[in-house]
């Protein structure tokens, strides 16, 4: 493996890559609006001698690089490009110039790291096979990966494996975390509507009370995870919205609750769904109300393939040493649409340490910033992984 060599080369380019990352950070774009970002990516890829395809899933960009060491498998490396609808609280020079939008998840850094890797590998394609660089839109809830798959990504690029990487605040710079199985949870969204006969606040006996029932329902839902889920399995149920009423003297006819469920297995999701519906119907009937539950499928759980994860860990160990590659980190209850790629091909998604997260430098915080120290390390990791997986 040639980890050291890649790292030395990467470090010599770091100053330029920082400029790229700052440029991307200053101009964040939301899901499916990443036109400036996509143009930036495509222009850089062309400058490395690649021939990018644009407009996949609206704003996605893909480029293919053939190795110079002959025949071999095709693998994909993926970065996400979208920002979040968060007003940036940072005041440094590269802070967002787009009001209300911010790269608060580090996708500016992911894009820069994958571009940097494309630059390194295009200059020295010392591998046997083909690398597909994937810059996807709309990771933050928009399902850009799902859309790429639906539009025929794997038919067009029949890759054997696909790899992803996310920066991770709380993990020190210079460290990686690699999970052999589950790494990010799956999500589902629910919306519950309680309906009854609204009435005068002073005459509750002449109607039904959706507010009292809604409050009871929120309480009862707390027992779903604590009483219906194996204590050794991870699951979260959070009620995050409760809307009802417009006046102080009216008991409204309708209340709406909404929230999210996180878990790692389809069986657990159906168990939790069932429990929510049963408790909901029970509470509604106890209060003389009707109830509707709507489900919105979010992202499936992100489950790494053990063999692909092992290759990622080997590449990371070659780069930073075994003591800096954590194989035992618990998975996150956050979600990631890279999961849609992993539903179709083996692969793995690793975390690269972004530092301690001090001063609110946490994912989705208005004080977050991607750590530029990762640029050369991340690029060298991608290049090392490619030459390792596609070694002749
Ligand atoms: Zn995010
Ligand atoms: Zn993210």
XYZ file of N, CA, C and O and ligand atoms in Angstrom, residues 80 105-107 110 139-140 166-167 336 349 363-364, ligand 2:
53
model
N -21.286 13.997 -0.906
C -22.548 14.737 -1.007
C -22.233 16.227 -1.097
O -21.198 16.688 -0.622
N -22.981 20.554 7.738
C -22.752 19.108 7.881
C -21.432 18.723 7.227
O -21.066 17.558 7.177
N -20.713 19.713 6.691
C -19.390 19.433 6.127
C -19.405 18.856 4.725
O -18.399 18.324 4.263
N -20.519 18.970 4.020
C -20.555 18.427 2.661
C -19.649 19.233 1.723
O -19.223 18.716 0.690
N -16.569 17.284 2.190
C -16.644 15.977 1.504
C -16.421 16.162 0.003
O -15.715 15.377 -0.633
N -28.494 15.176 0.026
C -28.383 14.143 1.064
C -29.285 14.463 2.250
O -29.824 13.566 2.881
N -29.438 15.772 2.528
C -30.130 16.208 3.753
C -31.648 16.100 3.612
O -32.350 17.106 3.534
N -17.884 10.335 5.983
C -18.456 11.535 6.603
C -17.518 12.018 7.703
O -16.975 11.207 8.457
N -17.346 13.344 7.777
C -16.560 13.894 8.891
C -17.343 13.672 10.175
O -18.581 13.653 10.170
N -28.646 8.632 6.912
C -27.735 8.968 5.816
C -28.284 8.320 4.552
O -28.616 7.135 4.568
N -19.179 2.897 4.629
C -19.231 4.338 4.893
C -18.470 4.564 6.189
O -18.823 3.965 7.218
N -22.272 18.706 14.043
C -23.069 18.603 12.823
C -24.426 19.300 13.007
O -25.082 19.132 14.027
N -24.798 20.092 12.031
C -26.070 20.827 11.974
C -26.132 21.972 12.991
O -27.215 22.482 13.267
Zn -23.920 15.055 6.311
